[in-house]
CSV table of C-alpha atoms in Angstrom, one decimal:
chain,number,residue,atom,x,y,z
A,29,MET,CA,132.2,40.5,-113.9
A,30,THR,CA,130.7,37.0,-113.9
A,31,THR,CA,128.1,36.3,-111.4
A,32,PRO,CA,129.3,33.4,-109.2
A,33,ILE,CA,127.1,30.1,-109.1
A,34,TYR,CA,126.7,27.2,-106.8
A,35,LEU,CA,126.6,23.8,-107.9
A,36,GLY,CA,124.1,21.1,-106.2
A,37,ILE,CA,125.0,17.4,-107.0
A,38,ASP,CA,122.2,15.2,-106.1
A,39,LEU,CA,123.3,11.6,-106.4
A,40,GLY,CA,119.6,9.9,-106.5
A,41,THR,CA,118.5,6.4,-106.8
A,42,SER,CA,118.4,6.6,-110.4
A,43,ALA,CA,120.3,9.3,-111.7
A,44,VAL,CA,122.6,12.2,-110.6
A,45,LYS,CA,121.0,15.6,-111.1
A,46,ILE,CA,123.1,18.8,-110.9
A,47,LEU,CA,121.5,22.4,-110.6
A,48,ALA,CA,123.4,25.5,-110.9
A,49,MET,CA,121.9,28.5,-109.0
A,50,THR,CA,123.2,32.2,-108.3
A,51,ALA,CA,123.4,33.3,-104.6
A,52,ASP,CA,119.7,34.7,-104.9
A,53,GLY,CA,118.2,31.6,-105.9
A,54,GLN,CA,118.0,31.8,-109.7
A,55,VAL,CA,118.3,28.6,-111.2
A,56,LEU,CA,120.3,28.8,-114.1
A,57,ALA,CA,120.3,25.1,-115.6
A,58,LYS,CA,119.9,21.7,-114.8
A,59,GLU,CA,121.2,18.4,-116.1
A,60,ARG,CA,120.6,14.8,-115.2
A,61,GLY,CA,122.7,11.7,-116.1
A,62,ASP,CA,121.3,8.0,-115.5
A,63,TYR,CA,122.9,4.8,-114.2
A,64,PRO,CA,121.5,1.5,-113.9
A,65,THR,CA,120.2,-0.5,-110.8
A,66,LEU,CA,121.6,-4.1,-110.7
A,67,SER,CA,119.7,-6.8,-109.0
A,68,PRO,CA,121.7,-10.2,-109.1
A,69,GLN,CA,119.0,-11.8,-106.9
A,70,PRO,CA,115.6,-11.1,-105.4
A,71,GLY,CA,115.9,-8.4,-102.7
A,72,TRP,CA,119.5,-7.6,-103.8
A,73,ASN,CA,119.9,-3.9,-105.3
A,74,GLU,CA,123.4,-2.6,-106.2
A,75,GLN,CA,125.0,0.0,-108.3
A,76,SER,CA,128.5,1.0,-109.8
A,77,PRO,CA,130.2,3.7,-107.9
A,78,LEU,CA,132.2,4.1,-111.1
A,79,ALA,CA,128.9,4.5,-112.7
A,80,TRP,CA,128.1,7.4,-110.5
A,81,TRP,CA,131.3,9.1,-111.3
A,82,GLU,CA,131.1,8.8,-114.9
A,83,ALA,CA,127.6,10.3,-114.8
A,84,THR,CA,128.5,12.9,-112.3
A,85,CYS,CA,131.7,14.0,-114.9
A,86,SER,CA,129.8,13.8,-118.0
A,87,THR,CA,126.9,15.7,-116.7
A,88,LEU,CA,128.9,18.3,-115.2
A,89,ARG,CA,130.8,18.9,-118.6
A,90,ARG,CA,127.5,19.2,-120.0
A,91,LEU,CA,126.1,21.8,-117.7
A,92,LEU,CA,128.8,23.9,-117.7
A,93,ASP,CA,129.5,23.8,-121.3
A,94,GLY,CA,125.9,24.9,-121.7
A,95,LEU,CA,126.5,27.8,-119.5
A,96,GLY,CA,129.6,29.1,-121.0
A,97,GLY,CA,132.3,30.7,-118.9
A,98,VAL,CA,130.7,30.6,-115.5
A,99,GLU,CA,132.5,31.2,-112.1
A,100,VAL,CA,131.8,28.2,-109.8
A,101,ALA,CA,132.1,29.4,-106.2
A,102,GLY,CA,131.0,26.4,-104.4
A,103,VAL,CA,129.8,22.7,-104.8
A,104,GLY,CA,127.3,20.9,-102.5
A,105,PHE,CA,126.2,17.5,-102.3
A,106,SER,CA,122.8,15.7,-101.8
A,107,GLY,CA,122.9,11.8,-101.9
A,108,GLN,CA,120.6,8.8,-101.5
A,109,LEU,CA,121.0,7.4,-98.0
A,110,ASN,CA,122.2,3.9,-96.6
A,111,GLY,CA,124.3,2.9,-99.9
A,112,PHE,CA,127.8,2.3,-99.3
A,113,VAL,CA,131.0,1.7,-101.2
A,114,LEU,CA,134.2,-0.3,-99.8
A,115,VAL,CA,137.5,0.9,-101.2
A,116,ASP,CA,140.9,-1.2,-101.2
A,117,ALA,CA,144.3,0.1,-100.6
A,118,ALA,CA,144.8,1.2,-104.2
A,119,GLY,CA,141.7,3.4,-104.1
A,120,GLU,CA,139.7,0.9,-106.3
A,121,PRO,CA,135.9,-0.1,-105.3
A,122,ILE,CA,135.5,-3.6,-103.9
A,123,GLY,CA,132.6,-4.5,-106.0
A,124,ASP,CA,129.5,-2.7,-106.5
A,125,ALA,CA,127.8,-0.6,-103.8
A,126,LEU,CA,124.8,-1.9,-101.8
A,127,ILE,CA,122.0,0.7,-102.0
A,128,TRP,CA,119.1,1.4,-100.0
A,129,LEU,CA,116.7,-0.7,-101.7
A,130,ASP,CA,118.7,-3.6,-101.2
A,131,ILE,CA,117.1,-5.8,-98.4
A,132,ARG,CA,119.2,-8.8,-98.3
A,133,ALA,CA,120.0,-8.2,-94.5
A,134,ALA,CA,116.5,-8.3,-93.7
A,135,ASP,CA,117.0,-11.6,-91.2
A,136,ILE,CA,120.1,-9.8,-89.4
A,137,SER,CA,117.9,-6.8,-88.9
A,138,ALA,CA,115.4,-8.9,-87.3
A,139,ARG,CA,118.1,-10.5,-85.2
A,140,LEU,CA,119.8,-7.3,-84.1
A,141,ASN,CA,116.4,-5.8,-83.2
A,142,VAL,CA,115.7,-8.9,-81.0
A,143,GLU,CA,119.3,-9.1,-79.7
A,144,ASP,CA,120.2,-5.4,-79.3
A,145,GLY,CA,117.3,-3.1,-80.2
A,146,PRO,CA,117.0,-1.0,-77.2
A,147,LEU,CA,120.7,-0.2,-77.3
A,148,ILE,CA,120.6,0.6,-80.9
A,149,LYS,CA,117.7,2.9,-80.2
A,150,ALA,CA,119.4,4.4,-77.1
A,151,ILE,CA,122.5,5.2,-79.1
A,152,SER,CA,121.5,6.1,-82.7
A,153,HIS,CA,117.9,7.2,-81.9
A,154,ASN,CA,116.3,4.9,-84.6
A,155,GLN,CA,115.6,1.2,-84.8
A,156,VAL,CA,117.7,-0.7,-87.2
A,157,THR,CA,116.0,-1.8,-90.6
A,158,PRO,CA,117.1,-3.7,-93.5
A,159,ILE,CA,117.6,-0.6,-95.5
A,160,ALA,CA,120.2,0.7,-93.1
A,161,VAL,CA,123.8,0.5,-93.5
A,162,LEU,CA,124.6,-1.3,-90.2
A,163,PRO,CA,122.7,-4.6,-90.8
A,164,LYS,CA,124.1,-4.6,-94.4
A,165,LEU,CA,127.8,-4.4,-93.3
A,166,ARG,CA,126.8,-7.2,-90.8
A,167,TRP,CA,125.8,-9.2,-93.7
A,168,VAL,CA,128.8,-8.5,-95.4
A,169,ALA,CA,130.9,-9.4,-92.3
A,170,GLU,CA,129.1,-12.9,-92.2
A,171,HIS,CA,128.8,-13.6,-96.0
A,172,GLN,CA,131.7,-12.2,-97.8
A,173,PRO,CA,134.4,-11.2,-94.7
A,174,ASP,CA,137.1,-10.8,-97.5
A,175,LYS,CA,135.7,-7.6,-98.7
A,176,LEU,CA,135.9,-6.2,-95.5
A,177,ALA,CA,139.3,-7.4,-94.7
A,178,ARG,CA,140.2,-5.4,-97.7
A,179,ALA,CA,138.5,-2.6,-97.2
A,180,ARG,CA,140.7,0.5,-96.1
A,181,LYS,CA,137.9,3.3,-96.8
A,182,LEU,CA,134.3,3.3,-96.5
A,183,PHE,CA,132.1,5.8,-98.4
A,184,LEU,CA,128.4,6.6,-98.2
A,185,VAL,CA,127.0,7.4,-101.7
A,186,LYS,CA,127.4,11.2,-102.1
A,187,ASP,CA,130.9,10.9,-100.1
A,188,PHE,CA,132.6,8.8,-102.9
A,189,ILE,CA,132.0,11.5,-105.3
A,190,LEU,CA,133.2,14.2,-102.9
A,191,TRP,CA,136.4,11.8,-102.6
A,192,LYS,CA,136.8,11.6,-105.9
A,193,LEU,CA,136.3,15.3,-106.6
A,194,THR,CA,138.7,16.5,-103.8
A,195,GLY,CA,140.5,13.5,-102.4
A,196,ILE,CA,139.0,14.0,-99.0
A,197,GLN,CA,137.2,11.4,-97.0
A,198,ALA,CA,134.3,13.1,-95.1
A,199,THR,CA,130.5,12.7,-94.5
A,200,ASP,CA,127.8,14.6,-92.4
A,201,PRO,CA,125.8,14.0,-89.5
A,202,SER,CA,122.6,13.3,-91.7
A,203,ASP,CA,124.0,10.7,-93.9
A,204,ALA,CA,126.0,9.0,-90.7
A,205,ALA,CA,122.8,9.1,-88.6
A,206,ALA,CA,120.8,7.0,-91.1
A,207,THR,CA,123.5,4.1,-91.2
A,208,GLY,CA,122.4,3.3,-87.9
A,209,MET,CA,126.0,3.5,-86.6
A,210,MET,CA,126.2,7.0,-85.3
A,211,ASP,CA,126.1,8.3,-81.8
A,212,TYR,CA,123.2,10.7,-82.3
A,213,LYS,CA,124.0,12.7,-79.1
A,214,ASN,CA,127.8,13.4,-79.8
A,215,ARG,CA,127.7,13.2,-83.7
A,216,GLN,CA,130.4,10.6,-83.5
A,217,TRP,CA,130.6,6.9,-85.0
A,218,SER,CA,129.7,4.5,-81.9
A,219,PRO,CA,132.1,2.0,-81.4
A,220,GLU,CA,129.4,-0.2,-79.8
A,221,LEU,CA,127.3,-0.1,-83.3
A,222,CYS,CA,130.4,-0.5,-85.5
A,223,ALA,CA,131.0,-3.6,-83.4
A,224,MET,CA,127.8,-4.9,-84.2
A,225,ALA,CA,128.2,-4.1,-87.8
A,226,GLY,CA,131.5,-6.0,-87.8
A,227,VAL,CA,133.4,-2.9,-89.2
A,228,ASP,CA,136.6,-0.9,-88.0
A,229,PRO,CA,135.5,2.5,-87.1
A,230,ALA,CA,138.9,3.6,-88.5
A,231,ILE,CA,137.8,3.1,-92.1
A,232,LEU,CA,134.7,5.2,-91.8
A,233,PRO,CA,134.7,9.1,-92.8
A,234,PRO,CA,135.3,11.8,-90.4
A,235,ILE,CA,131.6,13.4,-89.9
A,236,ARG,CA,131.7,17.1,-90.6
A,237,ARG,CA,129.2,19.9,-90.7
A,238,SER,CA,126.7,19.9,-93.7
A,239,ASP,CA,127.8,23.5,-94.7
A,240,GLU,CA,131.5,23.0,-93.8
A,241,VAL,CA,134.0,23.4,-96.5
A,242,VAL,CA,136.0,20.2,-96.2
A,243,GLY,CA,138.0,20.4,-99.7
A,244,HIS,CA,139.0,21.9,-103.0
A,245,ILE,CA,138.5,20.4,-106.5
A,246,THR,CA,141.8,18.8,-107.5
A,247,ALA,CA,143.5,19.5,-110.8
A,248,GLU,CA,142.8,15.7,-111.8
A,249,ALA,CA,139.0,16.0,-110.8
A,250,SER,CA,139.0,19.4,-112.7
A,251,ALA,CA,140.2,17.8,-116.0
A,252,LEU,CA,137.7,15.1,-115.9
A,253,CYS,CA,134.5,17.2,-114.8
A,254,GLY,CA,135.3,20.7,-116.1
A,255,ILE,CA,135.0,22.6,-112.6
A,256,ALA,CA,138.2,24.7,-112.2
A,257,PRO,CA,141.0,23.4,-109.6
A,258,GLY,CA,140.5,25.0,-106.1
A,259,VAL,CA,136.8,25.4,-105.9
A,260,PRO,CA,135.6,24.9,-102.5
A,261,VAL,CA,133.4,21.9,-101.7
A,262,VAL,CA,131.2,21.3,-98.5
A,263,ALA,CA,130.1,17.8,-97.2
A,264,GLY,CA,126.6,18.0,-98.0
A,265,ALA,CA,123.7,16.2,-96.7
A,266,GLY,CA,122.0,12.9,-97.2
A,267,ASP,CA,119.0,13.7,-99.4
A,268,VAL,CA,116.4,14.1,-96.8
A,269,THR,CA,118.4,16.6,-95.2
A,270,ALA,CA,119.1,18.4,-98.3
A,271,LEU,CA,115.5,18.1,-99.6
A,272,SER,CA,114.7,19.6,-96.1
A,273,VAL,CA,116.7,22.8,-97.0
A,274,GLY,CA,115.5,22.8,-100.6
A,275,CYS,CA,111.9,23.0,-99.5
A,276,GLY,CA,112.5,25.5,-96.6
A,277,VAL,CA,111.8,23.1,-94.1
A,278,ILE,CA,113.8,25.2,-91.3
A,279,GLU,CA,111.3,26.6,-88.7
A,280,LYS,CA,108.8,24.5,-86.6
A,281,GLY,CA,105.4,23.7,-88.3
A,282,VAL,CA,106.7,23.8,-91.8
A,283,LEU,CA,106.2,20.3,-93.3
A,284,ALA,CA,107.2,19.1,-96.7
A,285,VAL,CA,105.9,16.1,-98.9
A,286,THR,CA,108.4,15.3,-101.8
A,287,LEU,CA,107.5,12.6,-104.5
A,288,GLY,CA,110.9,11.3,-105.9
A,289,THR,CA,111.5,7.7,-106.2
A,290,ALA,CA,110.5,7.2,-102.7
A,291,GLY,CA,108.0,9.7,-100.9
A,292,HIS,CA,109.3,11.8,-98.1
A,293,VAL,CA,107.2,13.6,-95.3
A,294,VAL,CA,110.0,16.1,-93.6
A,295,LEU,CA,109.1,18.2,-90.4
A,296,SER,CA,111.8,20.3,-88.8
A,297,GLU,CA,111.4,20.1,-84.9
A,298,ASP,CA,113.5,21.6,-81.9
A,299,ARG,CA,113.0,18.1,-80.2
A,300,HIS,CA,113.4,14.5,-80.7
A,301,PRO,CA,110.3,12.3,-81.4
A,302,ASP,CA,109.3,10.0,-78.6
A,303,GLY,CA,111.1,6.8,-79.2
A,304,ALA,CA,108.8,4.4,-77.4
A,305,SER,CA,107.3,3.4,-80.9
A,306,GLY,CA,110.1,3.7,-83.2
A,307,GLU,CA,107.7,4.6,-85.9
A,308,VAL,CA,109.1,8.1,-86.7
A,309,TRP,CA,112.7,8.3,-88.5
A,310,GLU,CA,115.0,11.0,-86.9
A,311,LEU,CA,117.7,12.5,-88.9
A,312,SER,CA,120.1,15.4,-88.1
A,313,HIS,CA,119.4,18.7,-89.7
A,314,ALA,CA,121.6,20.8,-91.6
A,315,VAL,CA,120.9,23.6,-89.1
A,316,ALA,CA,122.4,23.5,-85.4
A,317,ASP,CA,120.1,22.4,-82.7
A,318,LYS,CA,117.3,21.1,-84.9
A,319,THR,CA,116.1,17.9,-85.8
A,320,ILE,CA,114.2,16.3,-88.9
A,321,TRP,CA,111.3,13.9,-88.3
A,322,LEU,CA,111.0,11.7,-91.5
A,323,GLY,CA,108.1,9.8,-92.8
A,324,LEU,CA,109.1,7.4,-95.6
A,325,VAL,CA,106.9,6.3,-98.2
A,326,MET,CA,109.0,3.7,-99.9
A,327,SER,CA,107.4,3.7,-103.2
A,328,GLY,CA,106.1,7.3,-103.5
A,329,GLY,CA,107.0,8.4,-107.1
A,330,LEU,CA,108.0,5.0,-108.0
A,331,SER,CA,104.4,3.8,-107.7
A,332,ILE,CA,103.4,6.3,-110.6
A,333,SER,CA,106.7,5.4,-112.5
A,334,TRP,CA,105.7,1.9,-112.4
A,335,LEU,CA,102.1,2.3,-113.5
A,336,ARG,CA,103.6,4.5,-116.3
A,337,SER,CA,106.0,1.7,-117.5
A,338,ILE,CA,102.7,-0.5,-117.7
A,339,LEU,CA,101.0,2.1,-119.6
A,340,GLN,CA,103.8,2.3,-122.1
A,341,GLY,CA,105.1,5.7,-121.0
A,342,MET,CA,101.9,7.6,-120.9
A,343,ASP,CA,102.9,11.3,-120.4
A,344,TYR,CA,102.0,13.0,-116.9
A,345,ALA,CA,99.3,15.5,-118.6
A,346,GLU,CA,97.3,12.4,-119.6
A,347,ILE,CA,97.9,10.7,-116.3
A,348,SER,CA,96.5,13.7,-114.7
A,349,ARG,CA,93.5,13.9,-117.1
A,350,LEU,CA,92.6,10.3,-116.8
A,351,ALA,CA,92.8,10.6,-112.8
A,352,GLU,CA,90.6,13.6,-112.7
A,353,ALA,CA,88.0,11.7,-114.9
A,354,SER,CA,87.7,9.2,-112.1
A,355,PRO,CA,86.0,10.4,-108.9
A,356,ALA,CA,87.4,10.4,-105.5
A,357,GLY,CA,87.7,7.0,-104.1
A,358,ALA,CA,88.6,5.8,-107.7
A,359,ARG,CA,85.1,3.8,-107.8
A,360,GLY,CA,86.2,1.6,-105.0
A,361,VAL,CA,89.6,0.7,-106.0
A,362,THR,CA,92.1,0.8,-103.1
A,363,PHE,CA,96.0,0.6,-103.9
A,364,LEU,CA,98.2,-0.3,-101.2
A,365,PRO,CA,101.6,1.6,-102.3
A,366,PHE,CA,104.3,-1.0,-100.9
A,367,LEU,CA,105.9,-2.1,-104.2
A,368,GLU,CA,109.3,-2.0,-102.5
A,369,GLY,CA,108.1,-2.8,-98.6
A,370,ALA,CA,106.1,-0.5,-96.1
A,371,SER,CA,108.2,1.9,-94.0
A,372,THR,CA,106.4,4.4,-92.0
A,373,PRO,CA,104.5,3.7,-89.8
A,374,TYR,CA,104.9,-0.2,-90.5
A,375,HIS,CA,108.5,-0.9,-91.1
A,376,GLN,CA,107.8,-4.1,-92.8
A,377,PRO,CA,110.1,-4.3,-95.8
A,378,GLU,CA,108.6,-7.7,-97.0
A,379,ALA,CA,105.3,-6.0,-97.5
A,380,ARG,CA,104.0,-5.9,-101.2
A,381,ALA,CA,101.6,-4.0,-103.0
A,382,ALA,CA,98.0,-4.7,-103.9
A,383,PHE,CA,95.0,-3.4,-105.7
A,384,VAL,CA,92.1,-4.1,-103.8
A,385,GLY,CA,88.5,-4.0,-105.1
A,386,LEU,CA,89.0,-4.3,-108.7
A,387,SER,CA,86.3,-5.4,-111.1
A,388,SER,CA,85.8,-5.5,-115.0
A,389,SER,CA,83.8,-2.2,-114.6
A,390,HIS,CA,87.2,-0.5,-113.7
A,391,GLY,CA,89.2,1.3,-116.0
A,392,THR,CA,92.7,2.8,-116.6
A,393,GLY,CA,91.8,6.0,-114.8
A,394,ASP,CA,90.3,4.3,-111.7
A,395,MET,CA,93.6,2.6,-111.4
A,396,ILE,CA,95.8,5.7,-112.1
A,397,ARG,CA,93.6,7.5,-109.5
A,398,ALA,CA,93.9,4.5,-106.9
A,399,VAL,CA,97.6,4.5,-107.3
A,400,LEU,CA,97.8,8.5,-106.6
A,401,GLU,CA,95.5,8.1,-103.7
A,402,GLY,CA,96.9,5.1,-102.2
A,403,VAL,CA,100.6,7.3,-102.1
A,404,ALA,CA,98.5,10.0,-100.5
A,405,TYR,CA,97.0,7.8,-97.8
A,406,ASN,CA,100.5,6.8,-96.6
A,407,ILE,CA,101.5,10.4,-96.4
A,408,ARG,CA,98.4,11.1,-94.4
A,409,GLU,CA,99.6,8.4,-92.0
A,410,CYS,CA,103.0,10.1,-91.6
A,411,ILE,CA,101.3,13.3,-90.9
A,412,ASP,CA,98.8,11.7,-88.5
A,413,LEU,CA,101.8,10.1,-86.8
A,414,PHE,CA,103.6,13.5,-86.2
A,415,GLU,CA,100.7,15.0,-84.8
A,416,ALA,CA,100.1,12.1,-82.4
A,417,GLN,CA,103.7,12.8,-81.3
A,418,GLY,CA,102.7,16.3,-80.6
A,419,ALA,CA,103.9,18.2,-83.6
A,420,GLU,CA,102.1,21.3,-84.7
A,421,ILE,CA,101.8,21.7,-88.6
A,422,HIS,CA,100.8,25.0,-89.9
A,423,GLU,CA,102.1,24.7,-93.6
A,424,VAL,CA,102.6,21.9,-96.1
A,425,ARG,CA,104.7,22.1,-99.2
A,426,ILE,CA,105.0,19.7,-102.1
A,427,GLY,CA,108.0,19.2,-104.6
A,428,GLU,CA,109.9,16.9,-106.7
A,429,GLY,CA,109.0,15.0,-109.8
A,430,GLY,CA,105.7,13.7,-108.6
A,431,SER,CA,104.3,17.1,-108.3
A,432,ARG,CA,104.1,18.0,-111.9
A,433,ILE,CA,101.0,15.6,-111.6
A,434,GLN,CA,98.6,18.5,-110.4
A,435,GLN,CA,95.8,16.3,-109.7
A,436,TRP,CA,98.0,14.2,-107.4
A,437,CYS,CA,98.7,17.5,-105.6
A,438,GLN,CA,95.1,18.0,-105.2
A,439,ILE,CA,94.5,14.5,-104.0
A,440,ILE,CA,97.0,15.0,-101.2
A,441,ALA,CA,95.5,18.0,-100.2
A,442,ASP,CA,92.1,16.4,-100.0
A,443,VAL,CA,93.3,13.4,-98.3
A,444,ALA,CA,95.3,15.3,-95.7
A,445,ASN,CA,92.5,18.2,-95.4
A,446,ARG,CA,95.1,20.8,-95.5
A,447,PRO,CA,96.0,23.5,-98.0
A,448,VAL,CA,99.2,22.5,-99.9
A,449,ARG,CA,101.8,25.0,-101.4
A,450,LEU,CA,103.6,24.0,-104.5
A,451,LEU,CA,107.5,24.5,-104.6
A,452,ALA,CA,108.8,26.6,-107.4
A,453,GLU,CA,111.7,24.3,-107.7
A,454,MET,CA,111.0,20.4,-108.2
A,455,ASP,CA,114.1,19.4,-107.6
A,456,ALA,CA,114.5,20.1,-104.0
A,457,SER,CA,117.4,18.0,-103.1
A,458,ALA,CA,119.8,19.4,-105.9
A,459,LEU,CA,118.5,23.1,-104.7
A,460,GLY,CA,119.3,22.2,-100.9
A,461,ALA,CA,122.9,20.8,-102.1
A,462,ALA,CA,123.4,24.1,-103.8
A,463,ALA,CA,122.1,26.4,-100.9
A,464,LEU,CA,124.5,24.3,-98.5
A,465,ALA,CA,127.6,25.1,-100.8
A,466,CYS,CA,126.3,29.0,-100.9
A,467,ALA,CA,126.3,28.7,-97.2
A,468,GLY,CA,129.5,27.3,-96.9
A,469,ALA,CA,131.6,29.5,-99.4
A,470,THR,CA,129.8,32.6,-98.1
A,471,GLY,CA,129.6,32.0,-94.2
A,472,GLU,CA,126.0,32.8,-94.2
A,473,PRO,CA,123.8,30.4,-91.9
A,474,VAL,CA,122.0,27.9,-93.9
A,475,GLY,CA,118.5,28.9,-92.7
A,476,VAL,CA,119.1,32.4,-94.0
A,477,VAL,CA,120.2,31.0,-97.4
A,478,ALA,CA,117.2,28.6,-97.5
A,479,ASP,CA,115.1,31.3,-96.7
A,480,ARG,CA,116.2,33.3,-99.6
A,481,VAL,CA,116.2,30.6,-102.3
A,482,VAL,CA,113.2,28.6,-101.8
A,483,SER,CA,110.0,30.2,-103.5
A,484,LEU,CA,106.8,28.7,-103.7
A,485,ALA,CA,104.4,28.8,-106.8
A,486,GLY,CA,100.6,28.4,-106.3
A,487,GLY,CA,98.7,25.9,-104.0
A,488,PHE,CA,95.9,23.6,-103.8
A,489,VAL,CA,93.1,23.8,-101.4
A,490,PRO,CA,90.9,21.0,-100.2
A,491,ASP,CA,87.7,20.3,-101.8
A,492,PRO,CA,85.1,19.7,-99.0
A,493,ALA,CA,83.3,17.0,-101.1
A,494,ALA,CA,86.5,15.1,-101.8
A,495,VAL,CA,87.6,15.5,-98.1
A,496,LYS,CA,84.3,13.8,-97.0
A,497,VAL,CA,84.7,11.0,-99.4
A,498,TYR,CA,88.4,10.2,-98.2
A,499,GLU,CA,87.5,10.2,-94.7
A,500,GLU,CA,85.4,7.1,-95.6
A,501,THR,CA,88.0,5.7,-98.1
A,502,PHE,CA,91.2,6.1,-95.9
A,503,HIS,CA,89.6,3.9,-93.3
A,504,VAL,CA,88.8,1.3,-96.0
A,505,TYR,CA,92.7,1.7,-96.9
A,506,GLN,CA,93.7,1.0,-93.3
A,507,GLU,CA,91.3,-1.8,-93.0
A,508,ALA,CA,92.9,-3.4,-96.2
A,509,VAL,CA,96.4,-2.9,-94.9
A,510,GLY,CA,95.4,-4.6,-91.8
A,511,ARG,CA,94.3,-7.7,-93.6
A,512,LEU,CA,97.5,-7.7,-95.7
A,513,MET,CA,100.0,-6.7,-93.2
A,514,PRO,CA,98.9,-7.0,-89.6
A,515,ARG,CA,100.8,-5.1,-87.1
A,516,SER,CA,102.9,-6.3,-84.1
């Protein structure tokens, strides 16, 4: 008898990652398929939804061919937040999708916060930023009204692939909450916020539970992707919620740091964060009656990917070796990790990165270490912010691609002055998506499935000497940020 497997499809910023696991969490195979980001103007970042679909189908076929005759028992999704696709009456995308990195709506975002900020915060539980779908749609309404006039459906990133696989339009509360247009309390689209965006709520997807089976693989999709017709498909979750499940961030006190393109600092709580400052992002959890507190490091893993491109693709082992050869504090070099703007706790998308303290005596290792430390400092700011809001953190976990750099994990442990546990599966979002598929197909609670499939693999203990150095250099970093980017 064939063992049933569950597929997690993670539509990330640069690629789709697909993971196949058994019900007990054994990862049988992983594949990825890349797609480009287009930047037709500074601050504009777009992707082709058809490129997502083509990459998903080819990656699924490759994965399933490699596994042989397996029984797919369920499919779940994770997806980059705050991208959207408009589709016309013929079912064709109206141009490319604006993704989360697109900040063309910065001026509109600022205007909305001045004119309607308190109302937006009261309904959505988050302040609006240029990343969010709400101001992006407002920009389309003001600059490309013909597109909205032609639109019959709007899809968020993962939901476009769900539709292509099942013919069903649906989303989940975590993806909907991130748009800035959801009534957080009632888990429904807010008429007031949709009006601010300039969009008819009728074109938006119905909001369903993350682990709810919302459709099944169609015969047409089966022929393209290789999954058998009739396989159940759950709504899935935005990448932050999916990675929270894949990191086992279910009970209070467990915090996870993930180092994908963006860095995410996630904590599960039973209460809402204090909304006075608006510095903590709040997203719906896949587990009922829980909420996710999010600290967003815009250029987390992107910072080291950028540096690797300059260093002509230096491998991670060499990066870790060179970083280890430079002492804590990088011999006085400080990196401000704002290549694509600053999010938590600054909310300044126009901010940009900088090296501070460079001289001709510094080498490659010092710059690498400074980049790793700069991201770690921003992560610590998120942790400090959570604690200032009254959170009690008793365990820290780390995962995603950047965690393969062991020296980075150690630096984060030292900067945060906390033991850090390494997640066995780096692709936490894809694992979380597969866990949601398993929960939906079997009827088990999400927390029960997550507890079973998430495992840890070693850890990093703070080095007292490095901790002492970082207490000083963290303040140097904060002073440098204050000079570059004064907070209002």
